[in-house]
Tab-separated table of C-alpha atoms in Angstrom:
chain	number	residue	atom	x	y	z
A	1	UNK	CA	73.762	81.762	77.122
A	2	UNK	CA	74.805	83.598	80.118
A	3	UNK	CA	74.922	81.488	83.133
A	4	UNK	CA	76.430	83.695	86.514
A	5	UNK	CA	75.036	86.094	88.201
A	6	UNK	CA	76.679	89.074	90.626
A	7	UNK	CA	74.936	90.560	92.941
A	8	UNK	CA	76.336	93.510	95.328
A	9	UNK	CA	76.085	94.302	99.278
A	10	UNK	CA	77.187	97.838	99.737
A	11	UNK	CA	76.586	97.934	103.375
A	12	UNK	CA	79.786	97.893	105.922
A	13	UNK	CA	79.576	97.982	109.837
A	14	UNK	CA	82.953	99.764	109.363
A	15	UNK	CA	85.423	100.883	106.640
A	16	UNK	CA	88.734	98.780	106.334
A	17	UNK	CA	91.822	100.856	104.834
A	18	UNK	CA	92.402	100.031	101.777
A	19	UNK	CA	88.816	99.101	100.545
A	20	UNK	CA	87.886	100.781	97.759
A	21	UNK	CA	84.769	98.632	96.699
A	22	UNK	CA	81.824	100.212	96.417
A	23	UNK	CA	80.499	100.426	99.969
A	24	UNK	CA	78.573	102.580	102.660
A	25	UNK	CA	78.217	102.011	106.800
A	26	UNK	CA	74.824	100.398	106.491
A	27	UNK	CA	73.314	101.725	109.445
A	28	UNK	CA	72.650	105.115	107.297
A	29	UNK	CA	70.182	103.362	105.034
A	30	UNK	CA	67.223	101.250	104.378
A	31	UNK	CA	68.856	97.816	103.767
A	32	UNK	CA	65.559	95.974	104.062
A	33	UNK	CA	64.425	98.305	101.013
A	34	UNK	CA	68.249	98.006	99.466
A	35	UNK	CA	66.846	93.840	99.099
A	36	UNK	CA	63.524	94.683	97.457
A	37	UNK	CA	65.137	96.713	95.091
A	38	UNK	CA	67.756	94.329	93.901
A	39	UNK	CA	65.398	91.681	93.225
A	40	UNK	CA	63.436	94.055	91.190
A	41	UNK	CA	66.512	94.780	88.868
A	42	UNK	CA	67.087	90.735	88.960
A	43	UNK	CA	63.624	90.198	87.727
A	44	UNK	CA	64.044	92.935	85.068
A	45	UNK	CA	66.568	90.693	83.571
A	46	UNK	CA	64.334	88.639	82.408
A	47	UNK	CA	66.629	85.546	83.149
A	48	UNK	CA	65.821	82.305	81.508
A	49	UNK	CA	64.702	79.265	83.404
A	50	UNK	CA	67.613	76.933	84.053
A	51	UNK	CA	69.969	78.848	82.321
A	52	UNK	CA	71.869	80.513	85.657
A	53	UNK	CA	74.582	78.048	86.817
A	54	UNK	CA	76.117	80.055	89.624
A	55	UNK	CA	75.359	83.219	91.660
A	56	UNK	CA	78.228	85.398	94.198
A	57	UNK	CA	77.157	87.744	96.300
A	58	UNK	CA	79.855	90.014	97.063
A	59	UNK	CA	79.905	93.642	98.308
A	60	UNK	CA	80.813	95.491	101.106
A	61	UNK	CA	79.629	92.691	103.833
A	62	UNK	CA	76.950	90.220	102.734
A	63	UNK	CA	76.990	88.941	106.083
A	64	UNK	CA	76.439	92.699	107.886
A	65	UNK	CA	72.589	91.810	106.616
A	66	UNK	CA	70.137	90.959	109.204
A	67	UNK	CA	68.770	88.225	109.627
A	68	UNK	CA	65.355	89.008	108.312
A	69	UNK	CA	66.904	90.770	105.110
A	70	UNK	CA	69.276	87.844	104.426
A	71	UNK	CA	66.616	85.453	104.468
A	72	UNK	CA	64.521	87.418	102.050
A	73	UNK	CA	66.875	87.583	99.556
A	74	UNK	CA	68.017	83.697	99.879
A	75	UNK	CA	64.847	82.684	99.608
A	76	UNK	CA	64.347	84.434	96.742
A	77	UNK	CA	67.366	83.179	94.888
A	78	UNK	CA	66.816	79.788	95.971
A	79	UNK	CA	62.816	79.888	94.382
A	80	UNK	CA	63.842	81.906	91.074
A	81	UNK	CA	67.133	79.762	90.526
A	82	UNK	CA	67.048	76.044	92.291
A	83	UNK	CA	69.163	73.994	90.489
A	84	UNK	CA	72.929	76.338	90.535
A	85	UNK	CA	75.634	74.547	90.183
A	86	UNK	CA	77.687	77.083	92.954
A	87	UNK	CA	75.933	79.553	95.294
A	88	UNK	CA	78.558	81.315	97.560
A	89	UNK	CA	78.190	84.230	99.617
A	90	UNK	CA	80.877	86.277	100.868
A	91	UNK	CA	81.039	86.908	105.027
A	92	UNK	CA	83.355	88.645	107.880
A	93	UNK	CA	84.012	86.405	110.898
A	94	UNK	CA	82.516	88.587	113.160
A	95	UNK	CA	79.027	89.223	111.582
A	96	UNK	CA	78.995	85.294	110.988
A	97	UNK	CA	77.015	83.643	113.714
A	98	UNK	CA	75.098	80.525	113.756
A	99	UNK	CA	71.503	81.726	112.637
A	100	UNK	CA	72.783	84.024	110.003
A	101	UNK	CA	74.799	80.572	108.881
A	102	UNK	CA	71.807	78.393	109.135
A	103	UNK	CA	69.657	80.684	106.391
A	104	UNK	CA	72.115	80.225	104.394
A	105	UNK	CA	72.847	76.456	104.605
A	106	UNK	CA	68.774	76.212	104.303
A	107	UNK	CA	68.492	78.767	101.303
A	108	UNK	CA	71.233	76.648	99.171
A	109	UNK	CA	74.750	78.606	99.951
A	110	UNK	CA	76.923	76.244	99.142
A	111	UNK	CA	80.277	78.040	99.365
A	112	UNK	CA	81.293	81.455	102.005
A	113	UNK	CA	84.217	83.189	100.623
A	114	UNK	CA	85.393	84.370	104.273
A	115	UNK	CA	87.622	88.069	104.624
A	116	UNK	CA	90.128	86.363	106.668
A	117	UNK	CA	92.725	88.756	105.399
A	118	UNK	CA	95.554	88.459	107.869
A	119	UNK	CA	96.435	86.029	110.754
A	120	UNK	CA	98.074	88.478	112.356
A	121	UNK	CA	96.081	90.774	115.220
A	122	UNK	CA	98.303	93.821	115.040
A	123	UNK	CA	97.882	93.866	111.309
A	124	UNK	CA	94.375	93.460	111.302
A	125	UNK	CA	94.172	96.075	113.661
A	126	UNK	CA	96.177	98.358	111.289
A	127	UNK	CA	94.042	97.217	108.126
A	128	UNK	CA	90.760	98.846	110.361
A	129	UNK	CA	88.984	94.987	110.250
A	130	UNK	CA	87.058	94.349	113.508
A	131	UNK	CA	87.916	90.639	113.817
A	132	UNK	CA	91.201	88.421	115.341
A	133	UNK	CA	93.020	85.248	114.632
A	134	UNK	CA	90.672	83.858	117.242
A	135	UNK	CA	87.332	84.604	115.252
A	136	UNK	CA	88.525	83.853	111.641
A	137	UNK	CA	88.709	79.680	113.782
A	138	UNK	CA	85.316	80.175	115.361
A	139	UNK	CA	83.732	81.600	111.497
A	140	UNK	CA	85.202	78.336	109.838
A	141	UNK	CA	84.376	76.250	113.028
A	142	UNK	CA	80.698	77.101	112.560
A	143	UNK	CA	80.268	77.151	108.973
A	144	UNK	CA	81.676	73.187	109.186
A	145	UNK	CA	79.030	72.519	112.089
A	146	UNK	CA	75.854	73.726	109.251
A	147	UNK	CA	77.661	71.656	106.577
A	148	UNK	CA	79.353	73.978	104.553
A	149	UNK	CA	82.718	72.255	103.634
A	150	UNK	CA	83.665	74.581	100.261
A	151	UNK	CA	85.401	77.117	102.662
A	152	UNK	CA	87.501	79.691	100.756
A	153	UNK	CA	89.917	82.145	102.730
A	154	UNK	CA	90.733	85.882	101.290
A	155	UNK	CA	94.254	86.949	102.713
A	156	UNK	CA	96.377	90.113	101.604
A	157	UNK	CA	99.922	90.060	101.732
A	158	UNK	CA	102.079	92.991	101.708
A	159	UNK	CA	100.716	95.165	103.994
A	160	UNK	CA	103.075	97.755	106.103
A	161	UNK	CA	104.974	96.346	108.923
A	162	UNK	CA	104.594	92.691	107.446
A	163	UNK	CA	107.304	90.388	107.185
A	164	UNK	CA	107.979	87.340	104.927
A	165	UNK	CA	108.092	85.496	107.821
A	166	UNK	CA	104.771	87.334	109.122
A	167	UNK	CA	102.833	86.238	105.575
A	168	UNK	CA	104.506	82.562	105.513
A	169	UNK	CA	102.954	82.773	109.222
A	170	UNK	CA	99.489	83.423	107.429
A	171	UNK	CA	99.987	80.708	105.228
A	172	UNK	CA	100.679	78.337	108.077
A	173	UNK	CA	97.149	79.420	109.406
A	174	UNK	CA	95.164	79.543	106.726
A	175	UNK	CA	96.812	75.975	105.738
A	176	UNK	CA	95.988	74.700	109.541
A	177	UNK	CA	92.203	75.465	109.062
A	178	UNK	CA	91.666	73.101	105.616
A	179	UNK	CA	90.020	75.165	103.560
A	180	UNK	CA	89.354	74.140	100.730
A	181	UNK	CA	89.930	77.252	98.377
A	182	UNK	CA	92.716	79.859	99.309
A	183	UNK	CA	92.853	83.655	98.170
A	184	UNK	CA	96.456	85.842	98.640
A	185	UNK	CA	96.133	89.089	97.157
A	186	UNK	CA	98.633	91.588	97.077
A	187	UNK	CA	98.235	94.842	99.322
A	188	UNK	CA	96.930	97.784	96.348
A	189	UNK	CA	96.963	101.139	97.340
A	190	UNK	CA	93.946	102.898	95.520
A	191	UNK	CA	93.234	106.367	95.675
A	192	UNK	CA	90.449	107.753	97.938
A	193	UNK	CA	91.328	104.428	100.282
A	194	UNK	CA	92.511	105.786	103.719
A	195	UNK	CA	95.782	104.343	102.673
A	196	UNK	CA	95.442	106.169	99.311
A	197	UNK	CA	95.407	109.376	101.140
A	198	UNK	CA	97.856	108.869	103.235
A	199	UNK	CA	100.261	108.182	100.674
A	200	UNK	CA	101.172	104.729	101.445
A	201	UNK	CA	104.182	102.984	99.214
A	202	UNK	CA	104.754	99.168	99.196
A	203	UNK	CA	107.663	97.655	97.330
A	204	UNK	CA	107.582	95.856	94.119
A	205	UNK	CA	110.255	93.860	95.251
A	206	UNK	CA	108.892	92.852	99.083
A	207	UNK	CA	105.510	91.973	97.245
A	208	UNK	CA	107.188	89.509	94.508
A	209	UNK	CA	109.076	87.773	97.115
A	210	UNK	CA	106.597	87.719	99.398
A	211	UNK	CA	104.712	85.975	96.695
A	212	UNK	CA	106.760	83.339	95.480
A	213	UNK	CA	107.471	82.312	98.976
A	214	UNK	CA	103.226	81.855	99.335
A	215	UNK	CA	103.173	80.241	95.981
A	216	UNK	CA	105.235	77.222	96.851
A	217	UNK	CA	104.539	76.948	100.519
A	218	UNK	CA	100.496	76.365	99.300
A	219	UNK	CA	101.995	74.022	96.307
A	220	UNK	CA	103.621	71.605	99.054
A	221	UNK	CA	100.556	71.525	101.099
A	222	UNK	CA	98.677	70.604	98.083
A	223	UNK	CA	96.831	73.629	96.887
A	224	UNK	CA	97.114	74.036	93.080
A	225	UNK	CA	97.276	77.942	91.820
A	226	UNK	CA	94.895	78.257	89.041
A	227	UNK	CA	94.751	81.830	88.744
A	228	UNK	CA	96.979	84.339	89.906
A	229	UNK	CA	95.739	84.678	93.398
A	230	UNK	CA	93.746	81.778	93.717
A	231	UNK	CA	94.580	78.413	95.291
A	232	UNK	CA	92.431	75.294	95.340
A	233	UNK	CA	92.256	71.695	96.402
A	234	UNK	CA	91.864	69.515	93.660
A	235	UNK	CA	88.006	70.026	92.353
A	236	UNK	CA	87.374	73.155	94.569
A	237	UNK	CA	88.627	75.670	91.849
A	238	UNK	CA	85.731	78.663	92.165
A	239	UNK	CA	83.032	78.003	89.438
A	240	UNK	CA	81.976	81.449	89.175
A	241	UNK	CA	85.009	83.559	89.412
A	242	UNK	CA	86.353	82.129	85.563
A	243	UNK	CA	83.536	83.579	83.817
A	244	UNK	CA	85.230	87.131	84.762
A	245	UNK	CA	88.889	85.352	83.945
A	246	UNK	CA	87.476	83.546	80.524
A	247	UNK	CA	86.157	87.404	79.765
A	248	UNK	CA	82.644	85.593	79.101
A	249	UNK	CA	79.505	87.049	79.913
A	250	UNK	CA	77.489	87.686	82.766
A	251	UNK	CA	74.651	89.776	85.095
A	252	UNK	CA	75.788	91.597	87.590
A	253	UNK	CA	73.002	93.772	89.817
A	254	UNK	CA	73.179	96.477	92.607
A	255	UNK	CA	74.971	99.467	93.589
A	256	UNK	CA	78.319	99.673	91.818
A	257	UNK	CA	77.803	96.400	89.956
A	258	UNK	CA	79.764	95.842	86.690
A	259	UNK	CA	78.522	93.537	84.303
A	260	UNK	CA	79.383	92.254	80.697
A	261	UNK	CA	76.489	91.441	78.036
A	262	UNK	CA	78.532	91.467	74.715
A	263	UNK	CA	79.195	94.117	73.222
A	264	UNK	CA	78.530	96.654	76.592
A	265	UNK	CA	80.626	96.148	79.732
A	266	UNK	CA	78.194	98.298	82.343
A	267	UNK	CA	78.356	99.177	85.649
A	268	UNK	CA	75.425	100.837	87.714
A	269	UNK	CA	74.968	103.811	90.015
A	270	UNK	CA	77.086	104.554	92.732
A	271	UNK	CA	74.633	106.073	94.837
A	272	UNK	CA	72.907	103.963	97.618
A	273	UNK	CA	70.435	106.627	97.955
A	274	UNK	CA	69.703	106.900	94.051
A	275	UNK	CA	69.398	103.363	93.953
A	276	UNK	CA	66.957	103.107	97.022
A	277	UNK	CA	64.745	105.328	94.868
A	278	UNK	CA	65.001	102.878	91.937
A	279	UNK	CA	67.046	105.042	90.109
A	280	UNK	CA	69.755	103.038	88.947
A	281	UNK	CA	71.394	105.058	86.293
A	282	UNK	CA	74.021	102.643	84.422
A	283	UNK	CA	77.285	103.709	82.682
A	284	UNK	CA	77.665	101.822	79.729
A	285	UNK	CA	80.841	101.242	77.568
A	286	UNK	CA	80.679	99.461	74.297
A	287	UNK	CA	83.773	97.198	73.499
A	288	UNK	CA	85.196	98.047	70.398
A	289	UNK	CA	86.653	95.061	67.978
A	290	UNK	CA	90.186	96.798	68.651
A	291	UNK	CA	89.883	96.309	72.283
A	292	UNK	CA	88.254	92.813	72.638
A	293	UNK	CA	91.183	90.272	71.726
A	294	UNK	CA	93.287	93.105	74.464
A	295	UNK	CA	90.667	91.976	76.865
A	296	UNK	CA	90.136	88.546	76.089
A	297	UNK	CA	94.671	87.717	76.643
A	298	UNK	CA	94.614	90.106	80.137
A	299	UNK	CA	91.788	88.026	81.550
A	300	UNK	CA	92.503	84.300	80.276
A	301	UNK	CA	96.401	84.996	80.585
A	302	UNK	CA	95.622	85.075	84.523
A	303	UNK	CA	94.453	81.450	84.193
A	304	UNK	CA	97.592	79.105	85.133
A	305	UNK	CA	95.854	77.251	81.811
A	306	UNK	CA	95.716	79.769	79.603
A	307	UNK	CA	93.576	79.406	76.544
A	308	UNK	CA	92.960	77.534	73.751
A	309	UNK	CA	94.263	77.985	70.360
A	310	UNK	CA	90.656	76.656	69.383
A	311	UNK	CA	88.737	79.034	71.619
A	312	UNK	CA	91.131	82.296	69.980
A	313	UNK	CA	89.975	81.448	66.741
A	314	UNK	CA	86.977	80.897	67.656
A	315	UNK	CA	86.281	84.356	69.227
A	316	UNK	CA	88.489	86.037	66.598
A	317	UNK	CA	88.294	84.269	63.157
A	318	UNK	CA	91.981	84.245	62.833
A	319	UNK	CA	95.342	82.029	63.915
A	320	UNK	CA	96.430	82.935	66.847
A	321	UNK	CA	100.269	82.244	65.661
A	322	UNK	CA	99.780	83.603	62.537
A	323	UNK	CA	98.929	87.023	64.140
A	324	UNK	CA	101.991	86.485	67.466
A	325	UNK	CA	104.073	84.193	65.812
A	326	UNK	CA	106.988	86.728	66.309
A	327	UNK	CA	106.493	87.558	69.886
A	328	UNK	CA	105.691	84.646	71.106
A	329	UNK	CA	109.535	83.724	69.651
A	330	UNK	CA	110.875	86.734	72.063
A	331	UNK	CA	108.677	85.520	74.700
A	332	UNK	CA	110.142	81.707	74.670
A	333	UNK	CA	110.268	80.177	78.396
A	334	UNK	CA	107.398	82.993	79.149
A	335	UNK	CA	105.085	82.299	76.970
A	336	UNK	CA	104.186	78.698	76.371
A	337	UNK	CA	102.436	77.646	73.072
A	338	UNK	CA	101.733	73.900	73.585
A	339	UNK	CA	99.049	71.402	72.980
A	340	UNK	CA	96.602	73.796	71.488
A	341	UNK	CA	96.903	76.053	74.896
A	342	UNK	CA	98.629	79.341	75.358
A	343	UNK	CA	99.491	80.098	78.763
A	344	UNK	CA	102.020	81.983	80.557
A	345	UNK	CA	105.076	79.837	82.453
A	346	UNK	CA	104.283	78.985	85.945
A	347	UNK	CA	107.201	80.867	87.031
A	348	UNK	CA	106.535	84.050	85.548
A	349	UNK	CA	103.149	84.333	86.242
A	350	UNK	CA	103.661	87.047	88.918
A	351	UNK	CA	104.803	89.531	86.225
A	352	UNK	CA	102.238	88.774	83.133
A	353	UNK	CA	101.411	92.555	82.717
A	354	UNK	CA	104.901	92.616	80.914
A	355	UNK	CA	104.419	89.630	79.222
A	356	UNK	CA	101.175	90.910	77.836
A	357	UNK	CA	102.659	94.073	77.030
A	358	UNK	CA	105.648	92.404	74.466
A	359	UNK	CA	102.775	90.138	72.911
A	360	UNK	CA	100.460	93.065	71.795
């Protein structure tokens, strides 16, 4: 039964650098139109009572929604689905004021996922975000004061004209605020990005140390990695984010939205303006049986826990040592076969992509 739901925000009071989500300066369109639409393709889902568990809404900026538009949505969600087990919402520090916090304490948000990305003015600056140190305090200050404790911080590391010192300085902040769920992500350039286009390199190198340095400075101030980038307090892992890691299924609605209901991954129209005219034409992509164990050890390999030799079998109807036995021999003090789990070492973690590559 599929139990999480995504749902998508397109709309952006500016365009950061390197973003290349699916997004659009929202004072072009309709947004209170954008809502009504997207609870029209929830509703064609046809989603079973009690069977949703936990809802993200991600985008673009949630929190760029008035008002008036957020509170039509939340209510919504909070009628159709009352009993989630995690409701977060993604925000920007600057769009996050105390009314806009209040709807969604009232409407059941239960977790804010807040773009903190950098503690560092003259980067942010560079990365094109339109907040400071100053406001990423006063964001967590006020979503504490409406009683949102589950507080997770998205940082990237690795940008131009950091230091190590620079991102151990981020982790020092983010650390000083108590969140209680931490996100580092390492700086991608992606075509058609402002960075893309300009041809921006980062080094391999700089980004692996820089990592390993944020890895154990979060350890000894008590945050636990359980996924790559992802950093938690004991009990405040992300509920929601492991059904993309666990490559289970799961709805995901609104412009650009990719979703999974086995066998088709989809993902729907790109076009704010089609989609406004409830045109949402989807691209679908069946998985083949070839590709589905290839997609199943890339997602759960990013887990610090791995998998189960249970689940494998499970999924596939075959031994998963039967089938690796011999790699996972070359792959000894990588690859870690032990009490029914397989999981990748702790300390290699960083570099699973080759790891992957030498089991398959």
């Amino acid at each position: 039964m599929i139990s999480a739901l995504y749902l998508h925000i397109p709309f952006c009071d500016h365009i950061c650098v390197y973003c290349d989500f699916p997004k659009v300066l929202g004072r072009f369109f309709d947004k209170s139109l954008y809502i009504e639409r997207l609870i029209e393709e929830i509703e064609s889902l046809k989603i079973q009572d009690g069977s949703l568990k936990t809802i993200y809404i991600g985008g673009g900026t949630p929190s760029s929604l008035s008002e008036e538009e957020l509170e039509r949505l939340l209510s919504y969600l909070k009628k159709r689905f009352p009993n989630l087990d995690e409701f977060t919402i993604e925000a920007n520090p600057e769009s996050l004021d105390e009314r806009k916090l209040s709807i969604m304490k009232r409407n059941g948000i239960d977790r804010i996922s807040l773009g903190a990305e950098s503690g560092n003015d003259a980067i942010l600056a560079k990365m094109g975000r339109a907040h400071s140190r100053k406001d990423i305090v006063l964001a967590v200050e006020r979503t504490r004061a409406q009683g949102i404790e589950n507080i997770n911080l998205d940082f990237i590391y690795g940008y131009p004209g950091e230091s190590l010192p620079d991102a151990l300085d981020d982790v020092s902040f983010a650390v000083s605020l108590k969140p209680k769920h931490l996100s580092f992500y390492s700086l991608q350039v992606e075509e058609g990005t402002r960075l893309g286009l300009e041809r921006t390199k980062v080094d391999d190198d700089d980004l692996a140390n820089a990592y390993d340095a944020i890895v154990k400075a979060l350890s000894a101030k008590g945050y636990r990695r359980y996924e790559i980038s992802n950093f938690a307090l004991p009990g405040y892992e992300s509920k929601h984010n492991p059904t993309y890691w666990r490559n289970e299924e799961y709805y995901a609605c609104g412009v650009g939205a990719s979703g999974f209901i086995s066998p088709v991954r989809y993902r729907n129209t790109l076009s704010v303006t089609s989609y406004l005219q409830g045109k949402n034409r989807r691209v679908e992509e069946t998985v083949k049986e070839s590709e589905k164990e290839l997609e199943f050890l890339m997602l759960n390999l990013r887990l610090e826990e791995g998998f189960s030799l249970e689940e494998y079998e499970r999924r596939f109807r075959r031994d998963f040592l039967s089938v690796h036995g011999e790699a996972v021999k070359r792959l000894a003090g990588r690859l870690v076969v032990k009490n029914g789990r397989v999981c990748i070492h702790p300390d290699f973690l960083y570099v699973m992509d080759g790891i992957l590559l030498e089991l398959i």
